[in-house]
């Protein structure tokens, strides 16, 4: 897992070619003109989902992905994302391999994803996004999916 501010994004360009492409796309995006929905960067290898939603009081089932790395970035608003090593989860709650979505039982440590911060979550990172920082509020977020 990597957790940082957008102004430090260049630090991570050398991690891999696909991550570099994704991070450049995040850095260069003009979110004021992009609508919510799926935006293709490199076919099914790299794409960005933009969404606006209300945070919720809790997220009891951390998720993980086997095929994709997540880069989550707060465009506006804030949320808590629970994070934990996947191997600390106590069992699988449900799974949808077609959607590369695996939900687990287990606890996580909350990190604040506020405007201008991003988190890179690898397949070994369980994460529980969309949790309110206090009262539920609106967040606009980009999630870039990078094929492992």
Coordinates of C-alpha atoms in Angstrom, one line a residue, residues 11-125:
X11 CA 7.9 9.7 -6.7
X12 CA 6.0 6.6 -7.8
X13 CA 6.4 6.8 -11.6
X14 CA 9.2 4.3 -11.6
X15 CA 7.3 1.4 -9.9
X16 CA 6.1 -0.2 -13.2
X17 CA 5.2 0.8 -16.7
X18 CA 1.5 0.3 -16.1
X19 CA 1.5 2.1 -12.8
X20 CA 3.4 5.0 -14.3
X21 CA 0.8 5.3 -17.1
X22 CA -2.0 5.3 -14.5
X23 CA -0.3 7.8 -12.3
X24 CA 0.4 10.1 -15.2
X25 CA -3.3 9.9 -16.2
X26 CA -4.3 10.7 -12.6
X27 CA -1.9 13.6 -12.4
X28 CA -2.9 15.1 -15.8
X29 CA -6.7 14.6 -15.6
X30 CA -9.0 17.6 -15.6
X31 CA -11.8 16.4 -13.4
X32 CA -13.8 19.6 -13.9
X33 CA -14.6 18.3 -17.4
X34 CA -14.8 14.6 -16.9
X35 CA -18.2 13.1 -16.1
X36 CA -18.7 10.2 -13.7
X37 CA -18.4 6.8 -15.3
X38 CA -15.7 4.6 -16.8
X39 CA -12.9 6.2 -18.7
X40 CA -10.5 4.0 -20.8
X41 CA -6.8 4.7 -20.4
X42 CA -5.4 1.5 -22.0
X43 CA -8.2 -0.9 -22.7
X44 CA -8.9 -3.4 -19.9
X45 CA -5.4 -3.0 -18.7
X46 CA -5.9 0.5 -17.2
X47 CA -9.2 2.3 -16.8
X48 CA -10.6 4.9 -14.4
X49 CA -14.0 4.9 -12.7
X50 CA -15.2 8.3 -11.6
X51 CA -18.1 8.4 -9.1
X52 CA -19.9 10.8 -6.7
X53 CA -21.6 9.2 -3.7
X54 CA -22.5 9.6 -0.1
X55 CA -20.2 8.1 2.5
X56 CA -21.7 5.6 5.0
X57 CA -21.4 5.1 8.7
X58 CA -19.3 1.9 8.4
X59 CA -18.0 -0.8 6.1
X60 CA -17.8 -4.1 7.9
X61 CA -16.3 -6.2 5.1
X62 CA -12.9 -5.1 3.6
X63 CA -12.5 -6.0 0.0
X64 CA -9.5 -7.0 -2.1
X65 CA -8.8 -7.6 -5.8
X66 CA -6.7 -10.3 -7.4
X67 CA -6.5 -9.0 -11.0
X68 CA -6.2 -5.3 -10.4
X69 CA -4.3 -2.7 -8.4
X70 CA -6.6 0.1 -7.2
X71 CA -5.4 3.8 -7.2
X72 CA -8.1 5.7 -5.2
X73 CA -8.0 9.5 -5.3
X74 CA -10.3 12.0 -3.6
X75 CA -11.2 14.8 -6.0
X76 CA -13.5 16.5 -3.5
X77 CA -14.8 15.5 -0.1
X78 CA -13.3 13.0 2.3
X79 CA -13.8 9.5 3.5
X80 CA -12.1 6.9 5.7
X81 CA -10.7 3.8 4.1
X82 CA -9.9 1.0 6.4
X83 CA -6.7 -0.8 5.4
X84 CA -5.1 -4.1 6.5
X85 CA -2.9 -6.8 5.2
X86 CA -5.0 -9.4 3.4
X87 CA -3.4 -12.2 5.3
X88 CA -4.9 -10.7 8.5
X89 CA -8.5 -11.2 7.3
X90 CA -10.3 -13.9 9.2
X91 CA -12.2 -15.4 6.3
X92 CA -14.0 -14.7 3.1
X93 CA -17.5 -13.1 3.4
X94 CA -18.4 -13.3 -0.3
X95 CA -16.8 -13.2 -3.7
X96 CA -17.5 -12.4 -7.3
X97 CA -14.5 -13.5 -9.4
X98 CA -16.0 -12.1 -12.6
X99 CA -16.0 -8.6 -11.0
X100 CA -12.6 -9.2 -9.3
X101 CA -14.3 -8.5 -6.0
X102 CA -13.6 -10.4 -2.8
X103 CA -15.1 -9.3 0.5
X104 CA -13.6 -10.5 3.8
X105 CA -14.3 -10.6 7.5
X106 CA -11.7 -8.8 9.6
X107 CA -10.7 -5.5 11.1
X108 CA -8.9 -2.7 9.4
X109 CA -7.1 0.6 10.4
X110 CA -8.8 3.8 9.0
X111 CA -6.9 6.3 6.9
X112 CA -8.4 9.6 5.8
X113 CA -8.7 10.0 2.0
X114 CA -9.2 13.8 1.7
X115 CA -9.1 16.1 -1.3
X116 CA -5.8 15.7 -3.0
X117 CA -4.7 12.4 -1.4
X118 CA -4.4 9.1 -3.1
X119 CA -3.8 5.5 -2.0
X120 CA -2.4 2.6 -4.1
X121 CA -3.8 -0.7 -3.0
X122 CA -2.2 -3.9 -4.2
X123 CA -3.8 -7.4 -4.3
X124 CA -2.3 -8.1 -0.8
X125 CA -4.1 -5.0 0.7

